[in-house]
């Protein structure tokens, strides 16, 4: 139906009349010329916008020979949608059938990858011209293209994870250089062989009025950052005692570093594992389990190549398995925490720190936390805004398809984190936690390593089950080595930030904006750092 638009000379009336002269009309009264001009403008603008919608709706209806709608017909279809009412989809049902069918029934007949559009531009070009496809062919082409691109994306993602695994598993030449130079310094410079701590400070090593921190590491630069950041941010550095445990090969360069770079007034002790009599002479179940674990792993798991070759696993699952294959998780340095009561028989409470973290706040208030008789004070990892890092429950680590696990544990129980833990050694000595740890390591070996993912946290979750006291997440922020979603501002608000994951801050693959939080505690003007070409970026 045609309509006529009449605007009065005074511009005070706008009248819409039927073309046939029917006297039914709509009259709009306005207050002034200025307002009338504006109303006409907005009316025309609205009609232009509405006609664009009608055009798109009309175009959609032409797919697969669907009945074309007139302008008024399309307006009728559009009306209910604008009013919030549901209307039936105009997408042909065959498109849903093709896209939802998981079989290969709708693949391009006899087609290879070359016959499938490689890009969106190729796909759009194939729809133009005289050979416009029907809806079914359209859906088949679309599905083939998306499937191909999805598979290529998956392979690229897995390849990225593999490269990151290789990069994170190797020792950077700069760190190797640092260890060699310090070993030489230890052999040639008496000042690099100082007794740590000095004789007059030795009594502090067993004095429970001090704040005792334990750090196990064979990475000199990483241990230096942890110790330096801890002392720098302490409100009472004269009450801080740091016990650094390392292996035989790293002992001399580690001693040289802290002899030449004292953290006065804090006390630093350096000990190698072979310095502990019970460890050197006794039977250590973890060592035996590690040897068996290495043999079983090489025989049944096939290493990283077998993990990457698994076609049915999702990329993030493969990434987790590669992460668990890291040499760190098969290092004795990662297991020594289970022997803390034996290593420090005179101490009542210690805070254990991993070597891939940075301390940003005074940690002495941790000693004031009432553990309520529990052994392990830890941050839970099942609650928080970061759904990637803070969504871990027992089922994330343990294999609940195995009856030994399913009958003893709850899959939805909240997991907790290693890295920054308060250990009440007095309470620990009254439990069988260490023996329980050994028992489950043996059970895992008997089960062909099928009880949990590779790593040291799963047996820790089991051994400390029922002995964990939850502490505030402020004390331990996780995941800075997994992904870069954490902003620098958020990271700076935590007492301890943990670079757990592949992208360690001392590696070239570290996230640049987060790495600066670690490098601020490295003295790049130091002669050893400069000579080994260790740089901030």
XYZ file of C-alpha atoms in Angstrom:
537
model
C 0.000 0.000 0.000
C 1.377 3.400 -1.043
C 1.416 6.239 1.421
C 1.687 10.018 1.116
C 3.718 12.243 3.438
C 2.516 15.870 3.907
C 4.485 18.478 5.848
C 2.710 21.748 6.594
C 4.365 25.044 5.517
C 4.743 26.030 9.130
C 6.442 22.677 9.786
C 4.184 22.248 12.805
C 2.271 19.262 11.352
C 3.456 16.052 9.752
C 0.604 14.056 8.148
C 0.747 10.503 6.739
C -2.202 9.759 4.356
C -3.201 6.678 2.333
C -2.650 7.196 -1.418
C -6.350 6.580 -2.148
C -7.328 9.603 -0.131
C -8.897 7.826 2.798
C -9.290 10.439 5.504
C -7.721 8.270 8.149
C -4.516 9.938 9.018
C -1.932 10.234 11.661
C -1.136 13.738 12.768
C 1.937 14.546 14.830
C 2.023 17.886 16.625
C 5.363 19.372 17.498
C 6.365 22.460 19.375
C 8.773 24.317 17.142
C 10.536 24.316 13.802
C 13.738 23.084 15.405
C 12.106 20.056 16.953
C 10.209 19.272 13.721
C 13.388 19.155 11.659
C 14.928 16.801 14.189
C 11.906 14.524 14.201
C 11.907 14.268 10.404
C 15.619 13.464 10.454
C 15.309 10.708 13.073
C 12.236 9.280 11.335
C 14.116 8.943 8.061
C 17.141 7.514 9.863
C 14.989 4.877 11.557
C 13.353 3.897 8.256
C 16.767 3.533 6.619
C 17.950 1.273 9.433
C 14.753 -0.800 9.267
C 15.015 -1.287 5.499
C 18.564 -2.628 5.913
C 17.207 -5.290 8.245
C 14.493 -6.173 5.757
C 17.084 -6.533 2.998
C 19.215 -8.956 5.033
C 16.167 -10.996 6.029
C 15.050 -11.205 2.411
C 18.524 -12.388 1.341
C 18.568 -15.171 3.952
C 15.224 -16.476 2.676
C 16.678 -17.085 -0.797
C 18.979 -19.903 0.381
C 18.105 -23.218 -1.246
C 15.142 -21.742 -3.135
C 13.196 -20.751 -0.061
C 10.107 -18.616 -0.714
C 11.037 -14.976 -1.136
C 9.216 -12.582 1.132
C 7.984 -9.183 0.094
C 9.001 -6.054 1.956
C 5.809 -6.166 4.040
C 6.157 -9.934 4.509
C 9.687 -9.538 5.820
C 8.537 -6.751 8.101
C 5.948 -9.117 9.535
C 8.679 -11.687 10.179
C 10.901 -9.079 11.716
C 8.204 -7.657 13.947
C 7.913 -10.504 16.497
C 11.688 -10.634 16.873
C 11.855 -6.941 17.655
C 9.141 -7.377 20.241
C 11.124 -10.130 21.962
C 8.968 -12.979 20.620
C 10.437 -16.165 19.211
C 10.131 -16.914 15.568
C 11.125 -20.001 13.637
C 14.650 -20.105 12.204
C 14.899 -19.569 8.457
C 18.098 -21.663 8.214
C 17.318 -24.830 6.189
C 17.180 -27.982 8.299
C 19.663 -29.770 6.018
C 22.436 -27.400 7.178
C 21.927 -28.535 10.771
C 21.893 -32.181 9.653
C 25.233 -31.873 7.897
C 26.968 -29.861 10.631
C 25.734 -32.057 13.488
C 26.495 -35.414 11.825
C 29.770 -36.783 13.327
C 30.257 -39.376 10.573
C 32.025 -38.922 7.235
C 28.767 -39.342 5.317
C 28.753 -35.691 4.351
C 32.427 -35.377 3.399
C 33.315 -33.999 -0.033
C 33.080 -37.093 -2.312
C 36.559 -38.357 -3.220
C 37.981 -35.052 -2.133
C 41.449 -34.390 -0.767
C 42.659 -31.446 1.292
C 43.311 -29.600 -1.970
C 39.582 -29.721 -2.804
C 38.619 -28.117 0.489
C 38.623 -24.297 0.790
C 41.783 -23.366 2.686
C 40.671 -19.930 3.855
C 37.469 -17.964 4.386
C 38.278 -16.035 1.203
C 38.490 -19.295 -0.779
C 35.197 -20.422 0.714
C 33.369 -17.215 -0.226
C 34.843 -17.327 -3.749
C 33.513 -20.872 -4.236
C 29.971 -19.606 -3.577
C 30.067 -16.955 -6.281
C 29.408 -17.217 -9.968
C 26.940 -19.362 -11.905
C 27.539 -22.539 -9.855
C 26.007 -21.306 -6.638
C 25.587 -24.325 -4.324
C 22.405 -25.470 -2.677
C 22.158 -25.485 1.103
C 23.468 -29.040 1.479
C 26.583 -28.423 -0.619
C 27.104 -25.146 1.219
C 27.056 -26.957 4.583
C 29.358 -29.761 3.363
C 31.961 -27.264 2.153
C 31.708 -25.263 5.355
C 32.055 -28.347 7.551
C 35.034 -29.664 5.555
C 36.830 -26.334 5.787
C 36.241 -25.989 9.529
C 37.306 -29.592 10.206
C 40.504 -29.133 8.209
C 41.378 -25.856 9.921
C 40.570 -27.308 13.341
C 42.918 -30.251 12.765
C 45.700 -27.982 11.546
C 45.219 -25.733 14.574
C 45.391 -28.760 16.859
C 48.641 -29.957 15.281
C 50.173 -26.491 15.478
C 49.170 -26.181 19.134
C 50.665 -29.559 19.993
C 53.846 -28.676 18.125
C 54.058 -25.468 20.136
C 53.670 -27.421 23.381
C 56.394 -29.843 22.286
C 58.812 -27.016 21.487
C 58.070 -25.393 24.819
C 58.644 -28.730 26.553
C 62.036 -29.120 24.867
C 62.984 -25.515 25.685
C 61.930 -25.797 29.323
C 63.585 -29.184 29.863
C 67.041 -28.103 28.750
C 69.561 -26.097 30.774
C 70.252 -22.688 29.204
C 73.909 -22.259 28.343
C 73.995 -19.064 30.400
C 73.064 -20.963 33.579
C 75.539 -23.711 32.768
C 78.206 -21.018 32.284
C 77.355 -19.490 35.670
C 77.721 -22.847 37.446
C 81.088 -23.544 35.774
C 82.491 -20.098 36.566
C 81.413 -20.319 40.192
C 82.857 -23.831 40.507
C 86.170 -22.472 39.267
C 85.892 -19.547 41.696
C 85.256 -21.995 44.531
C 88.437 -23.856 43.667
C 90.673 -20.806 43.296
C 89.295 -18.161 45.663
C 89.271 -18.684 49.423
C 86.544 -16.041 49.798
C 84.262 -18.286 47.759
C 84.712 -21.096 50.292
C 83.581 -19.306 53.430
C 81.795 -21.294 56.088
C 78.069 -20.637 55.820
C 76.886 -19.471 58.213
C 79.749 -17.962 60.145
C 80.608 -19.808 63.399
C 78.919 -17.234 65.649
C 75.621 -17.585 63.730
C 75.520 -21.401 63.715
C 73.225 -21.615 66.807
C 70.503 -19.828 64.852
C 70.150 -22.899 62.625
C 68.300 -24.774 65.400
C 66.745 -21.789 67.197
C 62.946 -21.942 66.862
C 62.571 -18.247 67.672
C 63.835 -17.495 64.143
C 61.860 -17.748 60.897
C 63.190 -20.817 59.093
C 62.788 -21.173 55.329
C 63.818 -24.236 53.323
C 64.698 -24.053 49.643
C 65.689 -27.113 47.581
C 67.326 -26.254 44.273
C 70.114 -27.078 41.845
C 69.591 -23.757 40.005
C 71.947 -21.117 41.420
C 70.348 -18.073 39.791
C 66.819 -19.175 40.722
C 67.840 -19.854 44.340
C 69.490 -16.424 44.462
C 66.278 -14.673 43.352
C 64.161 -16.503 45.934
C 66.592 -15.782 48.777
C 67.211 -12.165 47.736
C 63.502 -11.338 47.356
C 62.754 -13.039 50.684
C 65.332 -11.016 52.625
C 64.677 -7.757 50.758
C 60.942 -7.815 51.590
C 61.309 -9.032 55.168
C 60.490 -6.584 57.945
C 62.896 -8.453 60.233
C 65.698 -9.788 57.997
C 67.923 -10.374 61.046
C 65.455 -13.106 62.116
C 65.437 -14.910 58.768
C 67.278 -18.229 58.384
C 67.425 -19.771 54.900
C 68.355 -23.438 54.569
C 69.358 -24.171 50.946
C 69.516 -27.851 49.996
C 71.201 -28.833 46.767
C 72.874 -31.819 45.094
C 76.518 -32.829 45.054
C 77.434 -31.217 41.706
C 75.837 -27.851 42.559
C 77.107 -27.575 46.131
C 80.444 -25.856 45.370
C 79.096 -23.205 42.942
C 76.099 -22.586 45.227
C 78.408 -22.040 48.200
C 80.622 -19.767 46.103
C 77.670 -17.604 45.060
C 76.316 -17.023 48.565
C 79.835 -16.574 49.998
C 80.518 -13.806 47.505
C 76.964 -12.376 47.675
C 76.019 -12.443 51.399
C 72.456 -11.574 52.405
C 73.385 -9.971 55.713
C 71.794 -9.750 58.276
C 69.913 -12.926 57.304
C 71.515 -16.315 57.903
C 72.122 -18.643 54.941
C 73.051 -22.322 55.225
C 74.120 -24.414 52.220
C 73.925 -28.202 52.478
C 74.109 -30.958 49.897
C 72.071 -34.127 50.220
C 75.169 -36.210 50.831
C 75.817 -34.131 53.973
C 72.827 -35.762 55.680
C 74.010 -38.978 57.318
C 70.642 -40.695 57.202
C 70.412 -39.947 53.479
C 73.945 -40.998 52.574
C 74.006 -44.228 54.579
C 70.398 -45.277 54.902
C 67.864 -46.806 52.577
C 65.855 -44.033 50.921
C 62.621 -45.366 49.378
C 62.191 -42.318 47.118
C 65.536 -43.021 45.419
C 64.512 -46.601 44.723
C 61.101 -45.465 43.483
C 62.702 -42.884 41.184
C 64.984 -45.498 39.608
C 62.047 -47.827 38.996
C 59.951 -44.930 37.759
C 62.551 -43.994 35.145
C 62.744 -47.561 33.845
C 58.967 -47.985 33.758
C 58.504 -44.617 32.093
C 60.934 -45.354 29.269
C 59.488 -48.824 28.750
C 55.776 -48.117 28.805
C 55.264 -44.437 28.103
C 57.590 -43.873 25.152
C 58.542 -40.379 26.247
C 57.351 -37.113 24.738
C 57.156 -38.494 21.179
C 54.536 -41.051 22.222
C 52.514 -38.376 24.020
C 52.504 -36.056 20.996
C 51.561 -38.916 18.658
C 48.297 -39.523 20.541
C 45.606 -38.393 18.092
C 42.601 -38.611 20.415
C 43.865 -36.356 23.202
C 42.997 -32.682 23.384
C 45.957 -30.265 23.175
C 45.661 -29.090 26.779
C 45.768 -32.735 27.983
C 48.913 -33.342 25.940
C 50.402 -30.138 27.384
C 49.760 -31.418 30.921
C 51.413 -34.759 30.145
C 54.450 -33.071 28.604
C 54.687 -30.819 31.637
C 54.686 -33.885 33.900
C 57.521 -35.369 31.801
C 59.768 -32.466 32.781
C 63.059 -33.618 34.364
C 62.201 -31.428 37.353
C 59.430 -33.814 38.357
C 61.861 -36.704 38.365
C 64.490 -34.741 40.287
C 65.301 -35.614 43.851
C 65.124 -31.882 44.648
C 61.387 -32.142 44.097
C 61.003 -35.042 46.537
C 63.117 -33.863 49.493
C 60.244 -31.990 51.135
C 58.782 -35.328 52.213
C 61.860 -35.785 54.477
C 61.775 -32.406 56.227
C 61.184 -33.849 59.750
C 64.309 -36.014 59.381
C 66.397 -33.260 57.800
C 65.614 -30.708 60.521
C 64.982 -32.710 63.711
C 65.362 -29.671 65.987
C 62.922 -27.383 64.181
C 59.206 -27.100 64.957
C 57.972 -25.172 61.926
C 59.408 -24.254 58.512
C 58.172 -22.623 55.314
C 59.186 -24.577 52.233
C 59.781 -22.568 49.040
C 60.173 -23.756 45.452
C 62.938 -22.149 43.382
C 60.618 -20.779 40.659
C 58.934 -18.128 42.767
C 59.440 -14.561 43.948
C 58.683 -13.278 47.446
C 57.049 -9.833 47.410
C 55.952 -9.376 51.017
C 57.061 -10.057 54.570
C 56.324 -13.724 55.331
C 56.801 -13.668 59.107
C 52.988 -13.565 59.725
C 52.859 -17.150 58.444
C 54.243 -18.221 61.829
C 51.191 -16.697 63.533
C 48.701 -18.863 61.613
C 46.929 -21.388 63.815
C 47.212 -24.667 61.910
C 44.605 -26.371 64.141
C 46.796 -29.440 64.492
C 47.275 -29.825 60.738
C 50.665 -30.445 59.156
C 50.584 -28.636 55.825
C 49.420 -25.032 55.371
C 48.631 -24.551 51.675
C 46.536 -22.529 49.236
C 43.611 -24.368 47.653
C 43.489 -24.499 43.854
C 39.791 -25.107 43.155
C 38.476 -21.600 43.800
C 39.305 -18.320 42.110
C 38.727 -16.155 39.069
C 41.452 -17.840 37.011
C 39.568 -20.892 35.710
C 42.698 -22.357 34.109
C 44.886 -22.425 37.210
C 42.348 -22.317 40.054
C 40.065 -25.133 38.961
C 42.000 -28.147 40.222
C 40.393 -30.956 42.157
C 41.610 -34.458 42.976
C 40.196 -35.714 39.689
C 42.566 -33.309 37.896
C 45.549 -35.332 39.134
C 44.404 -38.801 40.203
C 43.027 -41.574 37.993
C 39.559 -42.270 39.395
C 38.948 -45.032 36.874
C 41.353 -47.100 38.969
C 39.551 -48.822 41.879
C 42.408 -48.177 44.305
C 41.921 -44.443 43.847
C 38.126 -44.333 43.534
C 37.485 -46.267 46.744
C 39.852 -44.145 48.860
C 39.346 -40.577 47.637
C 36.685 -38.122 46.517
C 37.123 -36.951 42.913
C 35.647 -33.511 43.663
C 37.770 -32.793 46.704
C 39.650 -29.522 46.350
C 43.338 -29.797 45.483
C 46.039 -27.591 46.963
C 49.388 -26.284 45.786
C 53.016 -27.107 46.384
C 55.477 -24.218 46.149
C 54.901 -22.178 49.303
C 53.867 -24.370 52.215
C 53.942 -24.013 55.990
C 54.955 -27.316 57.550
C 54.354 -27.968 61.242
C 57.157 -30.484 61.793
C 56.059 -31.224 65.363
C 52.622 -32.330 64.182
C 54.174 -34.158 61.204
C 56.318 -36.362 63.459
C 53.146 -37.698 65.071
C 51.753 -38.951 61.737
C 52.624 -41.576 59.126
C 52.685 -39.091 56.224
C 56.175 -40.031 54.987
C 55.456 -43.759 55.195
C 52.156 -43.208 53.403
C 54.018 -41.361 50.630
C 56.369 -44.330 50.179
C 53.461 -46.784 50.153
C 51.607 -44.989 47.361
C 54.772 -44.590 45.269
C 55.151 -48.362 45.402
C 51.483 -48.915 44.555
C 51.804 -46.624 41.548
C 54.793 -48.610 40.287
C 52.889 -51.871 40.764
C 50.015 -50.352 38.767
C 52.265 -49.416 35.834
C 52.235 -45.725 36.796
C 48.474 -45.624 36.253
C 47.294 -44.158 39.578
C 48.055 -40.533 38.751
C 49.594 -38.106 36.313
C 53.363 -37.893 36.343
C 54.726 -35.470 38.925
C 55.190 -35.114 42.685
C 51.968 -33.296 43.616
C 49.637 -36.331 43.138
C 51.407 -38.511 45.744
C 51.601 -35.400 47.938
C 47.812 -34.945 47.701
C 47.438 -38.530 48.884
C 50.093 -38.522 51.623
C 48.878 -35.247 53.184
C 45.206 -36.149 52.794
C 43.401 -35.007 55.942
C 46.454 -33.064 57.159
C 46.060 -29.831 55.160
C 45.112 -26.449 56.592
C 43.875 -23.957 53.996
C 45.549 -20.535 54.007
C 44.556 -17.282 52.298
C 45.286 -17.176 48.518
C 47.082 -13.859 49.099
C 50.084 -15.831 50.280
C 50.595 -17.795 47.082
C 49.618 -16.802 43.521
C 50.045 -19.613 41.012
C 50.202 -20.121 37.268
C 52.600 -17.417 36.079
C 54.481 -20.049 34.085
C 51.363 -21.481 32.414
C 49.673 -18.504 30.816
C 49.965 -14.741 30.639
C 46.395 -13.852 31.596
C 47.557 -12.599 34.985
C 48.183 -8.867 34.842
C 51.299 -7.390 36.394
C 49.141 -5.336 38.767
C 47.361 -8.462 40.050
C 50.653 -10.315 40.398
C 52.181 -7.484 42.404
C 49.333 -7.722 44.927
C 50.326 -11.254 46.055
C 52.833 -12.102 48.784
C 54.428 -14.848 46.697
C 54.153 -15.310 42.937
C 54.876 -18.750 41.533
C 56.107 -19.353 37.987
C 54.943 -22.956 38.017
C 54.690 -24.249 34.471
C 56.968 -24.438 31.445
C 57.749 -20.749 30.929
C 60.231 -20.226 33.745
C 61.400 -16.626 34.153
C 65.047 -17.536 33.454
C 64.148 -18.998 30.039
C 63.836 -17.151 26.731
C 60.247 -18.386 26.426
C 59.145 -16.554 29.590
C 56.234 -14.131 29.342
C 57.920 -10.698 29.011
C 55.506 -8.612 31.102
C 55.686 -11.110 34.006
C 59.394 -11.832 33.746
C 60.226 -8.324 34.973
C 58.822 -9.249 38.397
C 61.609 -11.846 38.617
C 64.489 -9.988 36.940
C 64.205 -7.039 39.363
C 66.026 -9.241 41.894
C 68.923 -10.069 39.555
C 71.974 -7.782 39.627
C 72.864 -7.626 35.936
C 75.979 -5.603 36.685
C 77.486 -8.506 38.653
C 80.683 -9.776 36.997
C 79.505 -13.414 36.874
C 76.126 -12.452 35.434
C 77.720 -10.202 32.800
C 80.413 -12.684 31.783
C 77.783 -15.373 31.166
C 75.643 -12.959 29.089
C 72.602 -13.258 31.366
C 70.358 -10.364 30.378
C 67.076 -8.900 31.518
C 65.386 -9.631 28.196
